[in-house]
Coordinates of C-alpha atoms in Angstrom, one line a residue:
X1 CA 0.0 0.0 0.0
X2 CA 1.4 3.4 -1.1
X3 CA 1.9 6.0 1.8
X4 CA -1.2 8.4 0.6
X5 CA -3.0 5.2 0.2
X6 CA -2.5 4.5 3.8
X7 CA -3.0 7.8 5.0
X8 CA -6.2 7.9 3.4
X9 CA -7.5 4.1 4.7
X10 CA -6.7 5.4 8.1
X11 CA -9.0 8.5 8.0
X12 CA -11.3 6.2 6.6
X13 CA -10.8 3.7 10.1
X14 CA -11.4 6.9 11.8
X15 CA -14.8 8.5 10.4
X16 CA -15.8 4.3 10.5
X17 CA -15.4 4.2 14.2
X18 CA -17.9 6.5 14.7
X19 CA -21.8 5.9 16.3
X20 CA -23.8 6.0 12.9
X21 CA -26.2 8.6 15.1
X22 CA -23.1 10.6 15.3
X23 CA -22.4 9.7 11.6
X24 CA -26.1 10.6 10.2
X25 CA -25.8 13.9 11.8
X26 CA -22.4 15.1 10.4
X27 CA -24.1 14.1 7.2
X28 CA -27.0 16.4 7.5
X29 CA -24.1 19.5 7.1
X30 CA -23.2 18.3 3.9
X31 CA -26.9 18.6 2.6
X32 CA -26.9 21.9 0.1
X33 CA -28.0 25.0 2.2
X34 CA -30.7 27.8 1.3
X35 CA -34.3 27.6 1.9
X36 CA -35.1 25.0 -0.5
X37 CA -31.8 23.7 -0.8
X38 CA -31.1 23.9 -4.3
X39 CA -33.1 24.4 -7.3
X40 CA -30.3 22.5 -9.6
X41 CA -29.4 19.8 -7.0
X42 CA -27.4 17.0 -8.3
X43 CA -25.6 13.7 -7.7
X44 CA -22.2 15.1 -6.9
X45 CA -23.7 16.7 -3.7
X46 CA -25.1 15.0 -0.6
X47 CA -26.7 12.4 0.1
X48 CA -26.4 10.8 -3.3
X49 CA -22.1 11.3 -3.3
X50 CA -22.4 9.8 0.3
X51 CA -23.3 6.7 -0.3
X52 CA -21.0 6.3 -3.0
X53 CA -17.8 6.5 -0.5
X54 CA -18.2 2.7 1.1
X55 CA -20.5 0.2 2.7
X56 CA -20.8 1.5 6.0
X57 CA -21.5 5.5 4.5
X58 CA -24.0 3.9 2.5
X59 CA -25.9 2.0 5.2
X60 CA -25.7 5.1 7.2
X61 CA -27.2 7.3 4.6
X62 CA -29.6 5.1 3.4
X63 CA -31.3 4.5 7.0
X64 CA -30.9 8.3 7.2
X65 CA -34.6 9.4 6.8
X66 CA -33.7 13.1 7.5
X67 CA -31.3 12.8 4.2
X68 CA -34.0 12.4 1.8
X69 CA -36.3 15.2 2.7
X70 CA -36.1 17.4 -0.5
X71 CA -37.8 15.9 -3.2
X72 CA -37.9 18.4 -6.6
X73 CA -39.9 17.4 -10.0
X74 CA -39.1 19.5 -12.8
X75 CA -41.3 18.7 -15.5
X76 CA -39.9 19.4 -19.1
X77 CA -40.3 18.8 -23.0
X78 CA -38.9 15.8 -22.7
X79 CA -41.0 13.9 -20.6
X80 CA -43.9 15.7 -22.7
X81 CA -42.1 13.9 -25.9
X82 CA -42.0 10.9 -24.0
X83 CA -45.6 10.4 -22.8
X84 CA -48.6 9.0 -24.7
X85 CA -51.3 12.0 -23.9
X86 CA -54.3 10.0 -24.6
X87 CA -53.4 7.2 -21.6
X88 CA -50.8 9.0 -19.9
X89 CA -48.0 5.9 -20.6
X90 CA -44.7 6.2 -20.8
X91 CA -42.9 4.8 -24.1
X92 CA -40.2 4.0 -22.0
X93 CA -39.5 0.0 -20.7
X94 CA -38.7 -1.0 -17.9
X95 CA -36.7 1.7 -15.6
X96 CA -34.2 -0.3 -12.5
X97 CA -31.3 -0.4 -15.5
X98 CA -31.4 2.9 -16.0
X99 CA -31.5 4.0 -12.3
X100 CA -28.5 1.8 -11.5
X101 CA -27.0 3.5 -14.8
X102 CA -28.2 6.8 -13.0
X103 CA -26.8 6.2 -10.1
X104 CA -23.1 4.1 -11.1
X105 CA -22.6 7.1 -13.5
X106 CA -23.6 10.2 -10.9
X107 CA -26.0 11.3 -13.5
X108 CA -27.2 14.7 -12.3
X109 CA -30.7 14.1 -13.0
X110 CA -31.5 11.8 -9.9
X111 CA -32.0 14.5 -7.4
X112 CA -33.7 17.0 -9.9
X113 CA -36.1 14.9 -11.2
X114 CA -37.0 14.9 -14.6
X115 CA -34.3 17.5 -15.1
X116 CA -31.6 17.5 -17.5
X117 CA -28.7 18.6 -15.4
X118 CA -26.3 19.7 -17.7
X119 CA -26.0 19.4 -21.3
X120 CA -24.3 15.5 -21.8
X121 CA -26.4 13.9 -18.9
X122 CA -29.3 12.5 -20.2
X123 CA -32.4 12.7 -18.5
X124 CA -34.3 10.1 -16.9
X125 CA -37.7 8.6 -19.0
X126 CA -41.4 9.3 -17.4
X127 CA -41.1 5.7 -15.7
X128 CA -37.8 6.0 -14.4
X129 CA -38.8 9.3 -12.8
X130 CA -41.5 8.1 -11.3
X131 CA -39.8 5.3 -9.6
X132 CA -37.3 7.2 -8.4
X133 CA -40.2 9.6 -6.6
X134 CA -41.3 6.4 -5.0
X135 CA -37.5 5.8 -3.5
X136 CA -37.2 9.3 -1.9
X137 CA -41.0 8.9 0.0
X138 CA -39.6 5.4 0.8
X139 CA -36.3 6.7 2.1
X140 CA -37.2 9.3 3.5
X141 CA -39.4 7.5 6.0
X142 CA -41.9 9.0 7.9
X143 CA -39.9 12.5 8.0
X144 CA -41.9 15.8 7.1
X145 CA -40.1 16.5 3.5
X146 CA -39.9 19.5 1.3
X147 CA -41.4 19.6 -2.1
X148 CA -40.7 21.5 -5.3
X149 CA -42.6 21.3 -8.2
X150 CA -41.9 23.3 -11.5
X151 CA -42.8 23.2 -15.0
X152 CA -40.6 24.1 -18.5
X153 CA -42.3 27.5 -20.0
X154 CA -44.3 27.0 -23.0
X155 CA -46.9 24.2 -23.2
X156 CA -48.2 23.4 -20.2
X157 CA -51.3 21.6 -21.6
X158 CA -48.8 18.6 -22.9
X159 CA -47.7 18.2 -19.1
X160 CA -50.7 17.9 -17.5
X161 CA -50.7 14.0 -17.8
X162 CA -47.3 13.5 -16.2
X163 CA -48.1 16.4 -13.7
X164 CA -51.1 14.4 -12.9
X165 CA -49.9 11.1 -11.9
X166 CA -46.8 12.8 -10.4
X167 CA -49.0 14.8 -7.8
X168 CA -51.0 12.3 -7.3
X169 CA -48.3 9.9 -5.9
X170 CA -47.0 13.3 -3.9
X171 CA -50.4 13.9 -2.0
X172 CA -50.9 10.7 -0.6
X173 CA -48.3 12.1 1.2
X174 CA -49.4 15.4 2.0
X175 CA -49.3 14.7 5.7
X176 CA -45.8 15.0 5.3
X177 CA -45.4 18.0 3.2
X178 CA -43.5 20.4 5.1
X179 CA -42.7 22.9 2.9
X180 CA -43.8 23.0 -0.5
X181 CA -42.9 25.3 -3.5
X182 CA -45.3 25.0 -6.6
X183 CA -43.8 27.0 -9.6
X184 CA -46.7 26.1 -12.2
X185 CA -49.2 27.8 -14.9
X186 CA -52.6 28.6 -13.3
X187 CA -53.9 26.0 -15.6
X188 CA -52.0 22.8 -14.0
X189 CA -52.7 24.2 -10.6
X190 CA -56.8 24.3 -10.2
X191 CA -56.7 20.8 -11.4
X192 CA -54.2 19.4 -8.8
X193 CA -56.0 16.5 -6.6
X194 CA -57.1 18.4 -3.5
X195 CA -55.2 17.7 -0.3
X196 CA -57.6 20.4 2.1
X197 CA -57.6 18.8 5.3
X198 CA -54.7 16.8 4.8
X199 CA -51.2 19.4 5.3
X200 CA -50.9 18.8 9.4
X201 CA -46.9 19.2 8.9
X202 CA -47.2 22.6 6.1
X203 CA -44.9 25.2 7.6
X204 CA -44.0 27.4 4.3
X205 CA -45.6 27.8 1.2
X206 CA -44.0 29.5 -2.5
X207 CA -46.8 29.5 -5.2
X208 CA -45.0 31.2 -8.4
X209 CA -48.1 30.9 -10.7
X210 CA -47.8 31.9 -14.7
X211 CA -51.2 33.5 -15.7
X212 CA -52.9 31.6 -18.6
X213 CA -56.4 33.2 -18.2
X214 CA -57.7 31.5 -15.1
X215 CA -59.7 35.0 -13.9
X216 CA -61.8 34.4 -10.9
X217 CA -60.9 30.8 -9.8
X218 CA -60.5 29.9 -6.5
X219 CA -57.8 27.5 -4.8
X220 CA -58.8 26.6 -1.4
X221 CA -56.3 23.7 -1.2
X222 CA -54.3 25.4 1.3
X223 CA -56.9 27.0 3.8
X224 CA -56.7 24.3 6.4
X225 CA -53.3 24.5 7.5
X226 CA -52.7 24.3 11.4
X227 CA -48.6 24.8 11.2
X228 CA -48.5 27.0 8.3
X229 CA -46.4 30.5 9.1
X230 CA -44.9 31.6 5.9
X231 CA -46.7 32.3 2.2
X232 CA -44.8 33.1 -0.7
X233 CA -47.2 34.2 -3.6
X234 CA -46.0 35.5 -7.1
X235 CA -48.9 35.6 -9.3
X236 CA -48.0 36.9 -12.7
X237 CA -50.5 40.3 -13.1
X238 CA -53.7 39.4 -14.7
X239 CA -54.3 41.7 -18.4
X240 CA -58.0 42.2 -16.8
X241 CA -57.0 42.4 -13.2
X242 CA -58.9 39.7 -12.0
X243 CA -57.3 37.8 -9.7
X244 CA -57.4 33.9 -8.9
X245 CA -58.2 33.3 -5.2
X246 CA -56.0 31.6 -3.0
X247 CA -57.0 31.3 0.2
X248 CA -54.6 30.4 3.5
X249 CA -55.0 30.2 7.2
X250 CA -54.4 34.6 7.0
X251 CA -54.8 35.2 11.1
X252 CA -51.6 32.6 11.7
X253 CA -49.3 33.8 9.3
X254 CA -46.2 35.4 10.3
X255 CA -44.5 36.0 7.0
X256 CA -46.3 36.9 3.7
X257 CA -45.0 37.8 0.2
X258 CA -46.8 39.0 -2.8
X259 CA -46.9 40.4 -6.4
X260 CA -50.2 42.9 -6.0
X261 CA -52.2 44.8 -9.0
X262 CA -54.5 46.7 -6.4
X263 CA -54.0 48.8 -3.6
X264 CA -57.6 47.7 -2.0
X265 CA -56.9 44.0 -2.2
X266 CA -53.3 43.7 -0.7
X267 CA -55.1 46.5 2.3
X268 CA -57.8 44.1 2.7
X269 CA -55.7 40.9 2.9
X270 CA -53.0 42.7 5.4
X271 CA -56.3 43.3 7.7
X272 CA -56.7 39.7 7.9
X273 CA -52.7 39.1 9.0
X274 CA -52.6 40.4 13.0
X275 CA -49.5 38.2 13.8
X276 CA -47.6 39.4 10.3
X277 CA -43.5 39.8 11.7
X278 CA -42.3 40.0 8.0
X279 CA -44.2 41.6 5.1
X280 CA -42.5 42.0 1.5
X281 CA -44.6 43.6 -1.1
X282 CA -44.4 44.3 -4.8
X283 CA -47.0 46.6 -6.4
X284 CA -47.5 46.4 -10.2
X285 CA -51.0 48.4 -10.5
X286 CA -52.7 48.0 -13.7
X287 CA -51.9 50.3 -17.0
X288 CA -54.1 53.5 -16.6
X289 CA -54.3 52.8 -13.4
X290 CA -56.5 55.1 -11.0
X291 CA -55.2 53.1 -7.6
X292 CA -56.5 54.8 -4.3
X293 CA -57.3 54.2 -0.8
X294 CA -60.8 55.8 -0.1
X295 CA -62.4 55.6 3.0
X296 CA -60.3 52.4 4.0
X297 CA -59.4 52.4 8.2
X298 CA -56.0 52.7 9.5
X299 CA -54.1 49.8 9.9
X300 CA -51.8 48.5 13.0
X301 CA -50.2 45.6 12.5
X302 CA -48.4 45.3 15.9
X303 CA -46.0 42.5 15.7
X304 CA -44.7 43.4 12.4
X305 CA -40.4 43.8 12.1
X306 CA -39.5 43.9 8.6
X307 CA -41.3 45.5 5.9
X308 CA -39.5 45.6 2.2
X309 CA -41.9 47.7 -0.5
X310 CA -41.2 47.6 -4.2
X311 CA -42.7 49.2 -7.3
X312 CA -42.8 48.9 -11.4
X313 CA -42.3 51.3 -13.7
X314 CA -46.4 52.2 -13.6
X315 CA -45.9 53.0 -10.4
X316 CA -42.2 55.1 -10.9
X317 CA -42.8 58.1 -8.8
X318 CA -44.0 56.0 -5.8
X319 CA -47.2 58.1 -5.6
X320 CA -49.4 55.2 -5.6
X321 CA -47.5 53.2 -2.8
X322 CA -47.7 56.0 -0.9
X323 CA -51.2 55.5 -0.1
X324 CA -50.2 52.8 1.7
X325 CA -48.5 54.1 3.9
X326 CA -49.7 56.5 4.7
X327 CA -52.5 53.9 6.5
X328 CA -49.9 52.3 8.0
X329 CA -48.8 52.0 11.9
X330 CA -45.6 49.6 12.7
X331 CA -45.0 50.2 16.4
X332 CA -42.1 47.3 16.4
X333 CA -40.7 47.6 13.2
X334 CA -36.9 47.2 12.8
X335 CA -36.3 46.5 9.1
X336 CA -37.4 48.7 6.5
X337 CA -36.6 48.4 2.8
X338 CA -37.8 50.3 -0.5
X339 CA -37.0 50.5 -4.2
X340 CA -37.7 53.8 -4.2
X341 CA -38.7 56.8 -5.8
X342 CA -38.2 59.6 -4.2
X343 CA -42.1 61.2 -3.2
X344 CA -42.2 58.0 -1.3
X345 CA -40.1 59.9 1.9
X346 CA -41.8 62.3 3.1
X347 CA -44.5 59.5 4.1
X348 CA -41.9 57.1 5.4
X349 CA -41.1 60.0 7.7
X350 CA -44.3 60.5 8.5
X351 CA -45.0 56.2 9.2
X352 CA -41.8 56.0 11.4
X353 CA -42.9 59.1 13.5
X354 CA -46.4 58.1 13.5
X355 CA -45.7 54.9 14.5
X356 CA -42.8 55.7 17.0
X357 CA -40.7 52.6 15.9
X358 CA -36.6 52.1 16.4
X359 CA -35.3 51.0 13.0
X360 CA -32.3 49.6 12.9
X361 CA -31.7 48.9 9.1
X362 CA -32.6 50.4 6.2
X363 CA -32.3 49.4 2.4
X364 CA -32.8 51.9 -0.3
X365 CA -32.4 51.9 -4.3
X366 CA -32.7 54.1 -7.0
X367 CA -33.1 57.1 -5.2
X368 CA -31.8 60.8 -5.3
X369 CA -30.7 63.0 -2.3
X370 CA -33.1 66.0 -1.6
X371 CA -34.2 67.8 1.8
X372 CA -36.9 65.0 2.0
X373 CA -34.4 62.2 2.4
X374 CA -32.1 64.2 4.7
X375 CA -35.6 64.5 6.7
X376 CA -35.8 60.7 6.9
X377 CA -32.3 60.1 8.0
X378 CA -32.6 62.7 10.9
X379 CA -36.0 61.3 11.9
X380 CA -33.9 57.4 12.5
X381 CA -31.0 58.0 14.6
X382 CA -31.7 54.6 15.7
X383 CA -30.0 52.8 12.6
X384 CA -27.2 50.7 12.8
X385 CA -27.1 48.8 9.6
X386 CA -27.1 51.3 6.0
X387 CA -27.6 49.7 2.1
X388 CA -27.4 52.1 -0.9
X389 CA -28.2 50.4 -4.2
X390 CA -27.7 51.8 -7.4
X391 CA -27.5 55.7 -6.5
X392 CA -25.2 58.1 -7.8
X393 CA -23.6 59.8 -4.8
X394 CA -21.9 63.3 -5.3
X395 CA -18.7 64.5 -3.1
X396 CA -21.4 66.6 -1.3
X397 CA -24.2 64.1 -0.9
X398 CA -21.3 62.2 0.4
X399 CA -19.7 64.6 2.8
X400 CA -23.5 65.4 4.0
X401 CA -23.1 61.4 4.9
X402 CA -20.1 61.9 7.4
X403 CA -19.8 65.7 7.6
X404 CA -23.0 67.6 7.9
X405 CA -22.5 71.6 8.1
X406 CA -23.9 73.2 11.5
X407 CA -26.1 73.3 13.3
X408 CA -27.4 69.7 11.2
X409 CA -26.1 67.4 13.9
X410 CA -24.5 64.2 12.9
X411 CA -27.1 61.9 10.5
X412 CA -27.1 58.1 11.6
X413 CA -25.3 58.4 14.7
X414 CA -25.8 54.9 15.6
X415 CA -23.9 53.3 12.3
X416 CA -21.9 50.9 12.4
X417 CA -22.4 48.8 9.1
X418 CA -22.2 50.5 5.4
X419 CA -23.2 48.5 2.5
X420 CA -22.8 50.2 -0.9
X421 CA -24.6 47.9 -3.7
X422 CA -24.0 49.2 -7.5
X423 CA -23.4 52.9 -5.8
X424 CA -21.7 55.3 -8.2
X425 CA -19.0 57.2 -6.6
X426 CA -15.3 58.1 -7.3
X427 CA -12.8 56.1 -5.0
X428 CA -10.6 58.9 -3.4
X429 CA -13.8 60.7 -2.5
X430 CA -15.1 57.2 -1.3
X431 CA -12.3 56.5 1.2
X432 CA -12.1 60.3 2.1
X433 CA -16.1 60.0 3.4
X434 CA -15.3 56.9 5.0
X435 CA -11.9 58.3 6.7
X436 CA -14.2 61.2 8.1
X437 CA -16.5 59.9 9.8
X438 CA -14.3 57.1 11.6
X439 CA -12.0 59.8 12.7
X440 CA -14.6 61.9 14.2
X441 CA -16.6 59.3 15.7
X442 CA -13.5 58.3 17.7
X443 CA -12.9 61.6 18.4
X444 CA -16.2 62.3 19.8
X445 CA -16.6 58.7 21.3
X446 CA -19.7 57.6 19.8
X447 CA -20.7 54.9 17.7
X448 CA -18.1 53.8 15.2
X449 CA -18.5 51.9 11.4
X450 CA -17.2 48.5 12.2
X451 CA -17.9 46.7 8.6
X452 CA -18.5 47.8 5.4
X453 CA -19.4 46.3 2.4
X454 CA -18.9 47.5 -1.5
X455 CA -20.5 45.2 -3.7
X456 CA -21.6 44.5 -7.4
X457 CA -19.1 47.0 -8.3
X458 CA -16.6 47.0 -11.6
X459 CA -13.3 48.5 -10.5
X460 CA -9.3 48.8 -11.2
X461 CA -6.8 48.0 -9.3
X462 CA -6.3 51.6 -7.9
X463 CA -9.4 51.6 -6.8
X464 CA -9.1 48.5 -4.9
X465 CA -6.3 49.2 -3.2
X466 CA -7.8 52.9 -2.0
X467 CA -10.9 50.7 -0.5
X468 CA -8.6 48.0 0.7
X469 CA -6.4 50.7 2.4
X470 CA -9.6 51.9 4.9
X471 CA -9.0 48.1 6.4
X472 CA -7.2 48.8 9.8
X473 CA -8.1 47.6 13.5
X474 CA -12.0 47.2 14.0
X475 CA -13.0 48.3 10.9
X476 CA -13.8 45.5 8.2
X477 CA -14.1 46.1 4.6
X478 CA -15.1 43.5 1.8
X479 CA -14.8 44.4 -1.9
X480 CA -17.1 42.8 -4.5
X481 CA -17.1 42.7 -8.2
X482 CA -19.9 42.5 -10.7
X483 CA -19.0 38.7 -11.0
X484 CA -20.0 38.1 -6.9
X485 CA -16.3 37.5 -6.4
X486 CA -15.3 38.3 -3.5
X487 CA -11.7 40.7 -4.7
X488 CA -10.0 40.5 -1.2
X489 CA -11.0 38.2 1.7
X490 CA -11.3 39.4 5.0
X491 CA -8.3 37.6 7.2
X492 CA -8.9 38.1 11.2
X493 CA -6.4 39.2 13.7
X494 CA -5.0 37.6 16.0
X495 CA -7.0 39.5 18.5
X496 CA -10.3 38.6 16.6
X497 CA -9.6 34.9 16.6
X498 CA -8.9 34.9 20.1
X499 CA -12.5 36.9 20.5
X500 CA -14.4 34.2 19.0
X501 CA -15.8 31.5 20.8
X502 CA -14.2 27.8 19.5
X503 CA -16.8 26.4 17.3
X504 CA -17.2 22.8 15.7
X505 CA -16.0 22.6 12.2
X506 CA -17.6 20.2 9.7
X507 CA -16.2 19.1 6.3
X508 CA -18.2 20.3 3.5
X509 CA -16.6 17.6 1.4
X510 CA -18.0 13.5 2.6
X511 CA -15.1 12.1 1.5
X512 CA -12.7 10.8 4.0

């Protein structure tokens, strides 16, 4: 045996020693992380790669219920091609050669079912992907699983067979869903077997649903939902503005998300959502539109944190959204984020005085400095945390930021986190603003910028070495391009390291 050879069998007598409880559990780190893991999952990644490494990996995984909780079905062309539509057969034979094939040759379809991973894997056939549906239920035991469903854009009336028999092997066990994410035409949706009643375990819901002239139906699979916290519902804008229905357990829900088209629809369902903590809404009013609020109550919604608000172009001065508002009271909120246009302000001001709140963070694009935003910032001294997206800053915009003229007293005394996103501004000037308002915060022993962050931004080498060169003791500073690469890691100090509290590392990589 060759000395790497050895090396490696004797990590491998190591991990093997191991309780498999202790085992499983290591494993569950190396599942993909996110929300819903991964839309693109594949074979290389956990838990398929993991029991590929030996027997006793593979007995562990397999026994792992947990493991095999995220089951996705992405339905495409090629199953279409592949299905007789008048009985709903598949032309395919039978399907365990191909899955061993699948699964001997790390085919990335397995995990994304009925997806063609990349462009030299071939996809599995109707009857191999229904199989291999059966094998996740059966592995994954009697464990509350996520599901994600979605569709190939075009002709969703050739899918509806296979989308048929698929959901119907998927809601007998609806008990189990646990989170669910439906990304379907309207058309495939209302004719979904019902499962009301029957979603004890349903904690989160995403319904991304592509209008194909459904006006007026109503889904009311989700209503009865005892567990259910969090909705997630993008519903492409109806040409009419009628709406399909869907209704969920509103009172209980402590996150919502929507795509609205009327101001008097997303009001009225807000009034049904007392216990909302997280609210992010996206207003696309109709062409023409003559949007207002008229004799609609004020509305409190006490228990609500973070609020983002978002706008299209119909809506580009932000008039509209201001109505909104403007009926708005958020004693607790914390988090408040807008893609704004700039007559949006003055009622922001006007929401966090009325409703008496500490913000901590705020988010802002696409907006232009004016007496109505320095108004906001002076109203907020309570923010700690500061992203500007997409805004051109000027050297005196800038030195308003850490310099204000007397008797304007300091804006954002509280800062201590500075996120620039796509902001426009020359580097010198940059580092000069940032150098300010360190040097007097010191000086006058208040709060001081501890991180900050310049991101999604296309830059020289000068330049990054003038942001690099803010970096000293207690201030952090990370440097993004366009391409999400991060330009120059942040490395601790010694004094840091020593800070932290030891943690438990975990391999991302199964292999021994």
């Amino acid at each position: 045996m060759t000395e790497p050879q050895a090396a490696s069998a004797s990590s491998l007598e190591g991990i093997e020693r191991l309780p498999p409880e202790n085992l499983a559990e290591i494993f569950m780190f190396c599942l993909p992380s996110g929300r819903w893991a991964s839309y693109w999952p594949n074979t290389e990644n956990a838990p398929w790669v993991l029991a590929q490494v030996c027997s006793h990996w593979r007995a562990v995984a397999l026994s792992t219920s947990r493991l095999w909780r995220i089951i996705e079905v992405h339905l495409t062309a090629f199953l279409a091609e592949e299905i007789d539509i008048n009985d709903g057969s598949s032309s395919a034979g039978d399907s365990s050669d191909e899955i061993d094939d699948c699964v001997s040759t790390g085919s990335p379809s397995l995990h994304s079912l009925g997806s063609c991973g990349s462009s030299s894997a071939r996809a599995p056939s109707p009857h191999t992907m229904m199989h291999l549906i059966s094998l996740f239920l059966e592995r994954s035991g009697s464990s509350p699983f996520t599901l994600i469903v979605s569709w190939e854009h075009g002709k969703p009336h050739e899918l509806t067979p296979m989308l048929s028999r698929v959901v119907l092997m998927l809601t007998r066990e609806s008990h189990r869903w646990e989170e669910v994410s439906y990304r379907l035409p309207l058309s495939l949706l209302v004719t979904l077997p019902s499962v009301k009643g029957r979603l004890q375990s349903l904690r989160t819901l995403d319904l991304c649903l592509g209008f194909t002239g459904d006006e007026g139906a109503v889904i009311d699979n989700f209503e009865d939902a005892p567990l259910l916290q969090s909705v997630d519902l993008l519903m492409w804008p109806s040409p009419t503005g009628i709406q399909v229905a869907v209704k969920f357990p509103s009172a209980q829900l402590t996150s919502y998300t929507c795509l609205f088209q009327r101001l008097s629809d997303v009001f009225t369902t807000l009034h049904e959502m007392p216990s909302l903590v997280l609210c992010d809404l996206y207003y696309k009013p109709l062409p023409d539109n003559d949007d207002v609020l008229t004799d609609t109550p004020p509305l409190r919604l006490a228990h609500l944190r973070n609020i983002s608000l978002d706008h299209s172009s119909n809506d580009s001065d932000g008039s509209y959204l201001a109505h909104l508002t403007d009926r708005l009271t958020l004693p607790r909120l914390e988090h408040l984020k807008v893609n704004c246009a700039n007559k949006l302000f003055p009622h922001l001001t006007a929401l966090v005085a009325r409703s008496r709140c500490q913000l901590r963070t705020f988010s802002v694009r696409g907006m232009q400095f004016n007496s109505a935003v320095f108004d906001f910032f002076a109203c907020v001294p309570t923010v700690t945390e500061l992203t500007l997206g997409s805004i051109i800053l000027t050297v005196n915009e800038a030195a308003w930021l850490t310099r204000p003229t007397p008797p304007i007293s300091c804006p954002l005394p509280a800062l201590r986190v500075l996120n620039m996103d796509y902001t426009q501004l020359r580097a010198a000037e940059f580092v000069q603003m940032i150098e300010s308002r360190v040097d007097d915060a010191r000086r006058a022993g208040g709060a001081c910028l501890e991180e900050l962050r310049v991101t999604n931004i296309v830059l020289d080498r000068n330049t990054l070495a003038q942001l690099l060169s803010l970096r000293r003791p207690g201030l952090r500073v990370t440097v993004v391009d366009q391409y999400d690469r991060d330009l120059a890691p942040y490395e601790k100090t010694e004094d840091e390291e020593e800070a932290e509290e030891p943690v438990c590392t975990v391999p991302t990589s199964p292999h021994p």
